[in-house]
mmCIF file of C-alpha atoms in Angstrom:
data_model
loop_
_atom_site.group_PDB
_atom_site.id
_atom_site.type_symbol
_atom_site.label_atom_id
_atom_site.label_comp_id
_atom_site.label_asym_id
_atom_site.label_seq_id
_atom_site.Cartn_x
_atom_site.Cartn_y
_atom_site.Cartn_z
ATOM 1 C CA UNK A 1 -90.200 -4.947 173.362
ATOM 2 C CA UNK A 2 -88.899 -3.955 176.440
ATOM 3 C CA UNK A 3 -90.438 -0.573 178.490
ATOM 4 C CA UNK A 4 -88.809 0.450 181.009
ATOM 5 C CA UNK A 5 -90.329 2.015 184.152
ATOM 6 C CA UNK A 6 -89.516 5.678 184.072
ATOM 7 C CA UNK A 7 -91.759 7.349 186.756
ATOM 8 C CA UNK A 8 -89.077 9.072 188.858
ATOM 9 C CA UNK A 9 -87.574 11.090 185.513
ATOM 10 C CA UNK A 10 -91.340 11.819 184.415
ATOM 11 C CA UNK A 11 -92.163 13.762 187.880
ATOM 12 C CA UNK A 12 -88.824 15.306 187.973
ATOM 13 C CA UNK A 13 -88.006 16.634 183.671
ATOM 14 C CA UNK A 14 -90.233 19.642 184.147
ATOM 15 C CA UNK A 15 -88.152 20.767 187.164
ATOM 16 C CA UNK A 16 -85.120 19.782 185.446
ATOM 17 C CA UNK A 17 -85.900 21.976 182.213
ATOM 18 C CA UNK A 18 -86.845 24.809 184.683
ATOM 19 C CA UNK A 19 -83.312 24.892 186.397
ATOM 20 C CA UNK A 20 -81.425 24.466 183.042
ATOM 21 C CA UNK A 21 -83.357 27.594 181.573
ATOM 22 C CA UNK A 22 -82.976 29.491 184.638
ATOM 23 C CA UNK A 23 -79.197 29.119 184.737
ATOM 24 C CA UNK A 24 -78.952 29.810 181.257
ATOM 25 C CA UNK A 25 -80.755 32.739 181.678
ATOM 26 C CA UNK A 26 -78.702 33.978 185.053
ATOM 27 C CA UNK A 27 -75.443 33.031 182.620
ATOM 28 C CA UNK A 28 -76.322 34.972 179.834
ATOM 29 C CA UNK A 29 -77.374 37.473 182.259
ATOM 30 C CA UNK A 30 -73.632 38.175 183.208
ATOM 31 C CA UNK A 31 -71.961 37.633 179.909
ATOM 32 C CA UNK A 32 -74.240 40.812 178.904
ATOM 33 C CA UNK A 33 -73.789 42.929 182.255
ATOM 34 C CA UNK A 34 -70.033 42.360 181.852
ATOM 35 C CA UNK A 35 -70.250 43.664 178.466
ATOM 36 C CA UNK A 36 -71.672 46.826 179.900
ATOM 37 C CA UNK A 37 -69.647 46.991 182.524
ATOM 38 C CA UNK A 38 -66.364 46.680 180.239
ATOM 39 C CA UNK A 39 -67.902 49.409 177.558
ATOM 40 C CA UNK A 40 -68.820 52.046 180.374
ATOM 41 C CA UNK A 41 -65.600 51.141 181.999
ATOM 42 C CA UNK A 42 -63.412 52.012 178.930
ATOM 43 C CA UNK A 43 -65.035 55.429 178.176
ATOM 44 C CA UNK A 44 -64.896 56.454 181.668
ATOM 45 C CA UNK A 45 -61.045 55.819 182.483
ATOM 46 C CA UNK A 46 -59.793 56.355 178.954
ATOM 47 C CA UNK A 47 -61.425 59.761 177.099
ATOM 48 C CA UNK A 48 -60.224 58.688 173.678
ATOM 49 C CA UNK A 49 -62.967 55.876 173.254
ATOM 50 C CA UNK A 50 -66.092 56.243 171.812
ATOM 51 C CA UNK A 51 -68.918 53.980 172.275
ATOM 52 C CA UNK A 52 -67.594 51.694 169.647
ATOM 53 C CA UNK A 53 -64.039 51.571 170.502
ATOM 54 C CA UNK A 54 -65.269 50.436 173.837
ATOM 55 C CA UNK A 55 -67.442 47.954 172.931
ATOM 56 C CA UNK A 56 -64.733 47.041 170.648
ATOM 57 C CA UNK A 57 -62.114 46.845 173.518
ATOM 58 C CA UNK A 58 -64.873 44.884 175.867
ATOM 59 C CA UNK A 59 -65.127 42.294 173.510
ATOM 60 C CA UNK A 60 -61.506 41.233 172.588
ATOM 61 C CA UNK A 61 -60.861 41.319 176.425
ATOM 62 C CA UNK A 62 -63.558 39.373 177.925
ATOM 63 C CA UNK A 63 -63.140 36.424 174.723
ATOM 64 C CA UNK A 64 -59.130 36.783 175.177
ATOM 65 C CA UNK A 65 -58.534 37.646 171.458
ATOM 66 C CA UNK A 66 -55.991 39.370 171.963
ATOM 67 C CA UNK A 67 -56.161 42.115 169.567
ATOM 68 C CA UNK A 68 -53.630 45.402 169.626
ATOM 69 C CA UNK A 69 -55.440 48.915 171.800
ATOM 70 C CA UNK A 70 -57.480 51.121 169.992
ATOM 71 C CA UNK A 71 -55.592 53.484 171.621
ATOM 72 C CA UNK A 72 -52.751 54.137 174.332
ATOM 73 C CA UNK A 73 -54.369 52.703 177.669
ATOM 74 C CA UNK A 74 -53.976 54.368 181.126
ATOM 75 C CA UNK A 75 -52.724 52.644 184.028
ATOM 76 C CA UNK A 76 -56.177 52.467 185.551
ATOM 77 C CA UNK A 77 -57.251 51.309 182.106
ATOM 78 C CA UNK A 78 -54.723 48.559 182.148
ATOM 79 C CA UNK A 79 -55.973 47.176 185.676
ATOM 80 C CA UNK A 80 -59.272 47.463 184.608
ATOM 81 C CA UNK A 81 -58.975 45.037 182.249
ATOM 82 C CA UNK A 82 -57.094 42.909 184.134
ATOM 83 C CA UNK A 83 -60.169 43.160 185.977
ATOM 84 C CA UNK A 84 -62.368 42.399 183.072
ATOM 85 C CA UNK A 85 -60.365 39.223 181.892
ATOM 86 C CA UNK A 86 -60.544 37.589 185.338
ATOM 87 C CA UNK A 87 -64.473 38.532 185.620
ATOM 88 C CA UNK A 88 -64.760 37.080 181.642
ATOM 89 C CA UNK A 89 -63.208 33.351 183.185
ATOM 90 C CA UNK A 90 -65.536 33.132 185.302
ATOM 91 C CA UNK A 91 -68.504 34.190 183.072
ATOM 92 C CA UNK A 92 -67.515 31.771 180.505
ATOM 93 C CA UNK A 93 -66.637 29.061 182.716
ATOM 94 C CA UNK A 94 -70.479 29.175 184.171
ATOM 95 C CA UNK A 95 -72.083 29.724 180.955
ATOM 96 C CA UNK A 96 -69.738 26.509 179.297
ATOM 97 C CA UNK A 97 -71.606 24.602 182.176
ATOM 98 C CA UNK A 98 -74.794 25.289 181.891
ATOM 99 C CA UNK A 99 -74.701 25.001 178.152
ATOM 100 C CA UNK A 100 -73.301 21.700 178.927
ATOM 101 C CA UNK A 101 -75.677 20.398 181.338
ATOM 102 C CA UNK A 102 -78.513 21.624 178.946
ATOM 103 C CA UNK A 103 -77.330 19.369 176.263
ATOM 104 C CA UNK A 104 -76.220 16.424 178.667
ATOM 105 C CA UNK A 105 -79.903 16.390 180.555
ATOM 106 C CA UNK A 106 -81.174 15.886 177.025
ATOM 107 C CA UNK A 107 -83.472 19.304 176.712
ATOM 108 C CA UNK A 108 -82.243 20.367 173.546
ATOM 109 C CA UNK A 109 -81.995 17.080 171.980
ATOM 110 C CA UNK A 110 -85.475 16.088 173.629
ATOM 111 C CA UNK A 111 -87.380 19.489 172.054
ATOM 112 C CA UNK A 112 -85.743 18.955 169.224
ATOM 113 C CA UNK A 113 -87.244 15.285 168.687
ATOM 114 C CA UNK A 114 -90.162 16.637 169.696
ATOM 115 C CA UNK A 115 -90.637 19.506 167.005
ATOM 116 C CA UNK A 116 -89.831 16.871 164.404
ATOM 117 C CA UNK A 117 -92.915 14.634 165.805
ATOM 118 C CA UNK A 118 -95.273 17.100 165.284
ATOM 119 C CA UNK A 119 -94.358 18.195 161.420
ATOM 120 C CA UNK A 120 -94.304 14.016 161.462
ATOM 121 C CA UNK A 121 -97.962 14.143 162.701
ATOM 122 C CA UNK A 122 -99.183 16.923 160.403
ATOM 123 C CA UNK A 123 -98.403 14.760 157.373
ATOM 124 C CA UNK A 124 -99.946 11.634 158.017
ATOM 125 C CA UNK A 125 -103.420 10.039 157.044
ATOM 126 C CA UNK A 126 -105.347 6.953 157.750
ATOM 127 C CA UNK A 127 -103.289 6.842 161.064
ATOM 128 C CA UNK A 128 -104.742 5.403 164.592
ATOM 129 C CA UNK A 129 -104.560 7.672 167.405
ATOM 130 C CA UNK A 130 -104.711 5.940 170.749
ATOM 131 C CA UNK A 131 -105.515 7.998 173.592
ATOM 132 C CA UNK A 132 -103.911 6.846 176.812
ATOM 133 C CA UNK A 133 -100.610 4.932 177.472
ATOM 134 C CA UNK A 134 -101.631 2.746 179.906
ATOM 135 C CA UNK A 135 -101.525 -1.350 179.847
ATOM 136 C CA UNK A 136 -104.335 -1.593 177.781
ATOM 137 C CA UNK A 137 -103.132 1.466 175.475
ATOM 138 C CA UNK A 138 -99.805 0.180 175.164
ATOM 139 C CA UNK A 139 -100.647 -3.221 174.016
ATOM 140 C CA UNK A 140 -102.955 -1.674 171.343
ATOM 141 C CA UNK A 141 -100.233 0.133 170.087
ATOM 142 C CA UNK A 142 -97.843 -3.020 170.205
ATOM 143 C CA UNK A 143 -100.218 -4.570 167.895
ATOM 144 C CA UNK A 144 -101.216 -1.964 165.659
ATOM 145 C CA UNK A 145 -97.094 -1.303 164.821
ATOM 146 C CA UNK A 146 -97.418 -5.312 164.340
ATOM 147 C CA UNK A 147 -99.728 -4.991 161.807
ATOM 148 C CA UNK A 148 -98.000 -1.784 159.981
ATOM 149 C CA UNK A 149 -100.506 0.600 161.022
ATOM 150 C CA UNK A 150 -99.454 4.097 161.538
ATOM 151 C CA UNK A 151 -99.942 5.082 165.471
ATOM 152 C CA UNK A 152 -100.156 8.435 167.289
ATOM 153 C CA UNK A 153 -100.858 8.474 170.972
ATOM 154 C CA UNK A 154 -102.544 10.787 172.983
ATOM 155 C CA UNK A 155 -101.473 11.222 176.497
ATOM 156 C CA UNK A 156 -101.287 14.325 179.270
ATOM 157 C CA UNK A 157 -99.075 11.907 181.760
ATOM 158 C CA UNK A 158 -95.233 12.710 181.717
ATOM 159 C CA UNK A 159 -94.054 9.363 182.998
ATOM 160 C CA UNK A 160 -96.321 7.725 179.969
ATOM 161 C CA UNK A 161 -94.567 10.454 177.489
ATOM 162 C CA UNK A 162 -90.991 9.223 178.850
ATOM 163 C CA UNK A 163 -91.972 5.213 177.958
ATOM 164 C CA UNK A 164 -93.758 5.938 174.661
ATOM 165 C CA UNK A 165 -89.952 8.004 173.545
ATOM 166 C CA UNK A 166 -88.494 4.341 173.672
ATOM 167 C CA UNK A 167 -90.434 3.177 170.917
ATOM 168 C CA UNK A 168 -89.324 4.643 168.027
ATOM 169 C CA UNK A 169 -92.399 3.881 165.880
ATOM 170 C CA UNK A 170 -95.026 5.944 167.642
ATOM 171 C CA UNK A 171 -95.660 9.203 167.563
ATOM 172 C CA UNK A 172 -96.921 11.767 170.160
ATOM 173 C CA UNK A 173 -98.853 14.462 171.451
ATOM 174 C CA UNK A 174 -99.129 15.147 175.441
ATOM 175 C CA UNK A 175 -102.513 16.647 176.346
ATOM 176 C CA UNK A 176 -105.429 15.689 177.304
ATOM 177 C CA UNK A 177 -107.438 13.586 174.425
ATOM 178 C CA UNK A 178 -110.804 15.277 175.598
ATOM 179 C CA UNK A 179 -109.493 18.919 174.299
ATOM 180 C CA UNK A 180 -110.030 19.812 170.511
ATOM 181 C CA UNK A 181 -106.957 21.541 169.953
ATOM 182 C CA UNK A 182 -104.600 18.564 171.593
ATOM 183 C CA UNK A 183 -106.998 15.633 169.177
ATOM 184 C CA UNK A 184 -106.098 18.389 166.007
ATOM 185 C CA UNK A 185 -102.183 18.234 166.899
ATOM 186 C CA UNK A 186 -102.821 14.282 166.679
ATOM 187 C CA UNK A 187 -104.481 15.366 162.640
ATOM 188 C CA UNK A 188 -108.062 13.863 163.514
ATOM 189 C CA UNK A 189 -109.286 14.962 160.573
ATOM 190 C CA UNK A 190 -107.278 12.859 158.960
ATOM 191 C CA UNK A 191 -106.952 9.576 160.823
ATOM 192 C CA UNK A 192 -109.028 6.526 160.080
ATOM 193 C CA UNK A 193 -109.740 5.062 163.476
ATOM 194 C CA UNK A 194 -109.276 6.308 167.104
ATOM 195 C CA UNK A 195 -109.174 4.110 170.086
ATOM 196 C CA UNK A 196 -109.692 5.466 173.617
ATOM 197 C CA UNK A 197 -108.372 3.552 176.282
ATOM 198 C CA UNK A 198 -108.613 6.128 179.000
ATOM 199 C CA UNK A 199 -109.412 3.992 182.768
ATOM 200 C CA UNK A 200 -111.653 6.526 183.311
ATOM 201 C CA UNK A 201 -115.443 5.806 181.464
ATOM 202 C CA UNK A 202 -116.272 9.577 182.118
ATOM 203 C CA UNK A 203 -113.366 10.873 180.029
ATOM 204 C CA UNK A 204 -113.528 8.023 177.829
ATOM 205 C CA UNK A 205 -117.519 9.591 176.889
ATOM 206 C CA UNK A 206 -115.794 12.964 176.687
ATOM 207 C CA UNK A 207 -113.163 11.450 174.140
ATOM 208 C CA UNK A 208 -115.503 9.709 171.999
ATOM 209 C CA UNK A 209 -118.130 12.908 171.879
ATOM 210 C CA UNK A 210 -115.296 15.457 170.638
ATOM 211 C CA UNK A 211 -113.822 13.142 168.009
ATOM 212 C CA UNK A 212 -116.946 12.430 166.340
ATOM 213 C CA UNK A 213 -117.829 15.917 166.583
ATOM 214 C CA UNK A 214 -114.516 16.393 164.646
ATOM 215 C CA UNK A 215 -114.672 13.077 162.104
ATOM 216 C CA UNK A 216 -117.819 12.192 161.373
ATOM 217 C CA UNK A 217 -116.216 8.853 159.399
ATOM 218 C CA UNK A 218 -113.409 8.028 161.875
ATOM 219 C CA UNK A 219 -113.747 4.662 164.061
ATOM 220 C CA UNK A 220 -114.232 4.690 167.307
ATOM 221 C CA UNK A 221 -113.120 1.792 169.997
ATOM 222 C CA UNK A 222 -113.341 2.623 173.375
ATOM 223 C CA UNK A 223 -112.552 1.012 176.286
ATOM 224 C CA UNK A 224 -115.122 0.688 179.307
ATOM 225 C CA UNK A 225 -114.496 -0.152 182.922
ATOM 226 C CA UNK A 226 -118.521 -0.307 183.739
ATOM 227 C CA UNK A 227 -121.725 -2.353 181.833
ATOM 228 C CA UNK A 228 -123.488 0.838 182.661
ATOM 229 C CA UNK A 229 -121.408 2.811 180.569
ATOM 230 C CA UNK A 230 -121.455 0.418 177.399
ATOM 231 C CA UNK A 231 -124.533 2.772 175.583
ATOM 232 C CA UNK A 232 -123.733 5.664 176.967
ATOM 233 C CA UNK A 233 -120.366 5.416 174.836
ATOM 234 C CA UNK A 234 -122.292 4.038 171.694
ATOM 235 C CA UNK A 235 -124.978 7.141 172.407
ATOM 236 C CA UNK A 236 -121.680 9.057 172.197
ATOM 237 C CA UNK A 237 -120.667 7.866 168.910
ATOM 238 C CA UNK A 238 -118.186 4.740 169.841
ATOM 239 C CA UNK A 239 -118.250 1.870 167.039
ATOM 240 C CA UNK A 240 -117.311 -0.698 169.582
ATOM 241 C CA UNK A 241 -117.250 -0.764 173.251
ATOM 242 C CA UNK A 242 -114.584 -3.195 174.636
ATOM 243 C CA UNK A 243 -115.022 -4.146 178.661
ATOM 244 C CA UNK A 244 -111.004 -5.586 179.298
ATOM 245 C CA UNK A 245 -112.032 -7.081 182.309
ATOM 246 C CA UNK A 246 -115.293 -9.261 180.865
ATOM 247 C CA UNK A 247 -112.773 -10.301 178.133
ATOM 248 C CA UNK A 248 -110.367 -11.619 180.346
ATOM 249 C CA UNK A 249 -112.697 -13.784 182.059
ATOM 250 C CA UNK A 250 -114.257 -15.035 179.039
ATOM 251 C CA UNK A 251 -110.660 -15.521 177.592
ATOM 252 C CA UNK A 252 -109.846 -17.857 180.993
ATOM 253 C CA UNK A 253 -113.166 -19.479 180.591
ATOM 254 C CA UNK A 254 -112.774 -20.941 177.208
ATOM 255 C CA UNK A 255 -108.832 -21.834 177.928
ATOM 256 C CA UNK A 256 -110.464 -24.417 180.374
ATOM 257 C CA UNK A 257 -113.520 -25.085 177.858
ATOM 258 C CA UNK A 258 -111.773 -24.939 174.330
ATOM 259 C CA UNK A 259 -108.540 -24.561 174.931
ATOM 260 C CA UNK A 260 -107.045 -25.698 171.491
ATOM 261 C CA UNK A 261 -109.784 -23.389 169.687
ATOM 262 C CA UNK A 262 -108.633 -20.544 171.678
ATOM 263 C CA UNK A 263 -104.931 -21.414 171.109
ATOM 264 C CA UNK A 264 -105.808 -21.958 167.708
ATOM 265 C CA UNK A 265 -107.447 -18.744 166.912
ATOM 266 C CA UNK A 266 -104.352 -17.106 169.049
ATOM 267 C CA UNK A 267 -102.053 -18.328 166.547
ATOM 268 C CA UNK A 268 -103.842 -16.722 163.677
ATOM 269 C CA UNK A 269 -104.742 -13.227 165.531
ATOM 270 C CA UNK A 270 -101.849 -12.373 168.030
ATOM 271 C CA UNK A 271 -99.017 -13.667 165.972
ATOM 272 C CA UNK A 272 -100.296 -13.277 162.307
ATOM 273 C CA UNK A 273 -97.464 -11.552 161.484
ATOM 274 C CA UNK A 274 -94.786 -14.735 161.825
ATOM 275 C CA UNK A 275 -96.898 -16.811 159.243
ATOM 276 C CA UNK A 276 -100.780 -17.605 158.478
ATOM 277 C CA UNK A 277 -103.165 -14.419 158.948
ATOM 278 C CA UNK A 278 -106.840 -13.712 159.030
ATOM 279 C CA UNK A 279 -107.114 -10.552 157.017
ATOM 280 C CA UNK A 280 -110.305 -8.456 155.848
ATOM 281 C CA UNK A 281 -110.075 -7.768 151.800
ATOM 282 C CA UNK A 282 -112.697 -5.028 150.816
ATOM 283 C CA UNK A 283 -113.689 -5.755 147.065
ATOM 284 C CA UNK A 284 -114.453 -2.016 146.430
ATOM 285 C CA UNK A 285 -111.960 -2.441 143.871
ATOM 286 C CA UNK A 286 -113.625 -5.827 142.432
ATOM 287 C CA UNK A 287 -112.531 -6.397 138.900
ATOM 288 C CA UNK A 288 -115.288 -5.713 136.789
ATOM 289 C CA UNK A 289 -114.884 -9.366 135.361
ATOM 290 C CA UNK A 290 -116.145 -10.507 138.926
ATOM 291 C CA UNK A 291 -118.938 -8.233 139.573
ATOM 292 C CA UNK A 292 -122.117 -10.594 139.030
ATOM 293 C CA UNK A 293 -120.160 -13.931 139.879
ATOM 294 C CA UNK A 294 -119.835 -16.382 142.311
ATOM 295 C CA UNK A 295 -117.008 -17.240 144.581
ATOM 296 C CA UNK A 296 -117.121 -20.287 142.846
ATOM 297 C CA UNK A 297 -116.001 -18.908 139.633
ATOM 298 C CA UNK A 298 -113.965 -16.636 141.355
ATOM 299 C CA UNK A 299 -111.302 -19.716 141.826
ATOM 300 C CA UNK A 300 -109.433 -18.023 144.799
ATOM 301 C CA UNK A 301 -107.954 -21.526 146.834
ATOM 302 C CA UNK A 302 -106.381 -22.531 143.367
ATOM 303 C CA UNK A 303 -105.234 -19.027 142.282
ATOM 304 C CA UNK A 304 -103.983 -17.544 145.229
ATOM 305 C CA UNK A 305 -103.625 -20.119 148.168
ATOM 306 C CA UNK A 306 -106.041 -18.283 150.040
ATOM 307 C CA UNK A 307 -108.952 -19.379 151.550
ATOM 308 C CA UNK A 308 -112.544 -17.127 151.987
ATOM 309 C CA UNK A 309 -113.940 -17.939 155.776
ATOM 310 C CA UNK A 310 -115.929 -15.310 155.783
ATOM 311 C CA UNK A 311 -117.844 -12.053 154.886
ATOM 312 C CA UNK A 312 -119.870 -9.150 155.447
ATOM 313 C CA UNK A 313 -122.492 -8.064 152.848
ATOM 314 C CA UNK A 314 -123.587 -4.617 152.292
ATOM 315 C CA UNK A 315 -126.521 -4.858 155.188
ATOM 316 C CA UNK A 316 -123.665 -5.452 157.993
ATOM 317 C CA UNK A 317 -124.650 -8.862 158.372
ATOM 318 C CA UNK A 318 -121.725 -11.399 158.747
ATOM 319 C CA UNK A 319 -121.613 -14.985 156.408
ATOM 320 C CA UNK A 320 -119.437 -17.712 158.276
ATOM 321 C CA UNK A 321 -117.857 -20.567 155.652
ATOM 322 C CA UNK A 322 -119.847 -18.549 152.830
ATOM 323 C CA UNK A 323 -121.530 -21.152 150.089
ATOM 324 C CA UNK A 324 -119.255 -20.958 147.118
ATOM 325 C CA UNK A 325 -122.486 -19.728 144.783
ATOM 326 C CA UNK A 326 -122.694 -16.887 146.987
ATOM 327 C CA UNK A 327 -122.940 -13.911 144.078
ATOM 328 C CA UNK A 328 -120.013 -11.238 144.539
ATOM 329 C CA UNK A 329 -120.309 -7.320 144.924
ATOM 330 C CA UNK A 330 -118.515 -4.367 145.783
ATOM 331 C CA UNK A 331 -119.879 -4.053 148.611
ATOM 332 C CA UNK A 332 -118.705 -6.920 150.539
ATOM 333 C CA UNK A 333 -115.927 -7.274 152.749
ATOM 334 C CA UNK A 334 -114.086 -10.846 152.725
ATOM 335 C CA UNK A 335 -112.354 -12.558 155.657
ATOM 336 C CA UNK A 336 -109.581 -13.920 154.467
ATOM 337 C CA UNK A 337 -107.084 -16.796 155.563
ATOM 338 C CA UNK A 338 -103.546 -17.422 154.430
ATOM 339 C CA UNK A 339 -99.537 -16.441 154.438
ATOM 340 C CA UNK A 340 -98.728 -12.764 153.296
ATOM 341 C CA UNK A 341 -98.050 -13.972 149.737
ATOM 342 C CA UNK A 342 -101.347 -16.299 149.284
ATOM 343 C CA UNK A 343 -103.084 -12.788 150.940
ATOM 344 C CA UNK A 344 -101.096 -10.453 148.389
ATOM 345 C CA UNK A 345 -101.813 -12.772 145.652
ATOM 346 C CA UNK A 346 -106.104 -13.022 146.246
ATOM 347 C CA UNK A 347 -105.863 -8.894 146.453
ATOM 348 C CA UNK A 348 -104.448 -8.812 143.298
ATOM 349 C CA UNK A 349 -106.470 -11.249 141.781
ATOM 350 C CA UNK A 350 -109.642 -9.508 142.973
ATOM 351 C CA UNK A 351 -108.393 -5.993 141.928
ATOM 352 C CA UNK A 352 -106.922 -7.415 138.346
ATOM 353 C CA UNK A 353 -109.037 -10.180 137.473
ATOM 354 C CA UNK A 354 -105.949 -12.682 136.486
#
């Protein structure tokens, strides 16, 4: 996916929207003191016309209709709208231009796209908002669309605004994340996770305080640029805490370590989408035919493909390779390996029983 750089057009669209309103404006301005001009002008030279008849008169001259007099027109009556038609050209002429140039610079179009995100927005649920667009933000989002997750981002920087547009999946609301009303355009109350990846830890806090003060159930990820601010954004109500920079180093470290592990594991995480995928399978919908047996008996590798590498029991705690007498509940969560189908396939074995 290609994002173009589009820093120039950011810094310069709110000055462009301000000229192309204020020439409309000054347009429409004339079109209506020419109107007034040509009514007053036609019951002042010509005593037969009433207010109407003028008005009536005005407007078949300055739009070149055409239409026969109301009534017999003096000489000065006829110049004047000679007058009038040659003021009208111009009138039109500038108002055809700016109406032109306010569809051509995109405004119309642009607001209009924009009014149809936010009645988008309004009618989602278990969405991920992502506040901040930067490199960190934007590969979050890349990955989350990956995965089919529903993504609305959070941003109060126009050149960010201008490169999230050119991905048609994502949504948007520009603000700043750390205000209530701009995190209730982005339907917190109805989103399943929110990640803040804000390069600033102090806004980052902010984020994380006001959206679990408005979801007390949503997900929290937040990025950190500091150690010291790891539990001051888990004090604030962050899930996870994710330090890009001590990742990166860690990531380099093993590549020289374990380098086919971390290739390996790669494979399955960053491109599970082209093949074999590690996926988490809640069993809150467990068959009741399962419920009190073991994985053994549960049969997934010959049913479904699928392979269990993993889970987490109701305390949190995490089993790696579980023992296949390990007793099933609804409470656990399994880590599952295998292509979409073998996936698909243990689901529906585990919600079905068959």
């Amino acid at each position: 996916m290609i994002i173009l750089d589009f820093n120039i057009a950011g810094m310069n669209k709110q000055k462009i929207w301000e000229e192309n309103m204020r020439t409309l404006s000054i347009a429409m301005s004339f079109l209506i003191l020419a109107i007034m001009l040509g009514t007053v002008g036609y019951m002042f030279l010509n005593n037969a016309y009433s207010f109407i008849d003028a008005l009536y008169m005005t407007v078949i001259t300055i739009t070149t209709v055409g239409f026969t007099e109301v009534h017999p027109m003096t000489d000065a009556g006829k110049l004047f709208t000679i007058f009038l038609i040659f003021v009208s050209f111009g009138i039109f002429g500038y108002l055809a231009s700016a109406v032109t140039r306010f569809i051509l610079d995109g405004v119309f179009r642009r607001n209009l796209k924009d009014y149809r995100i936010v009645r988008s927005i309004e009618k989602l649920s278990g969405h991920v908002i992502v506040c901040g667009f930067g490199r960190n933000g934007k590969q979050a989002c890349i990955e989350l669309i990956a995965h089919g997750e529903k993504v609305v981002v959070v941003d109060s920087v126009e050149s960010s605004i201008d490169r999230i547009r050119l991905i048609p999946e994502l949504l948007f609301v520009q603000g700043d994340a750390t205000q209530e009303d701009v995190l209730n355009m982005a339907n917190i109350s109805s989103a399943k996770a929110l990640i803040t990846a804000i390069p600033n830890d102090a806004e980052n806090v902010y984020v994380v305080l006001t959206a679990r003060e408005m979801n007390s159930t949503i997900k929290i990820i937040s990025r950190s640029e500091m150690s010291q601010s790891d539990n001051k954004l888990k004090r604030a109500g962050a899930n996870n805490v994710i330090m890009p920079d001590r990742l990166g180093g860690q990531q380099m470290a093993k590549l020289v370590a374990q380098p086919d592990i971390v290739e390996f594991l790669d494979n399955i995480l960053l491109q599970s989408t082209k093949g074999v995928k590690l996926e988490e399978v809640s069993c809150k919908s467990l068959a009741n035919c399962f419920v009190g047996k073991s994985i053994r008996e549960l049969n997934v590798r010959d049913k479904s493909g699928a392979n269990i590498i993993g889970l987490k029991d109701e305390g949190g705690s995490y089993v790696y390779n579980p023992s296949p007498e390990i007793v099933l509940d609804k409470c656990f969560h399994l880590f599952v390996l295998g292509n979409k189908e073998q996936v698909f396939n243990l689901k529906q074995l585990l919600i079905k029983g068959i």
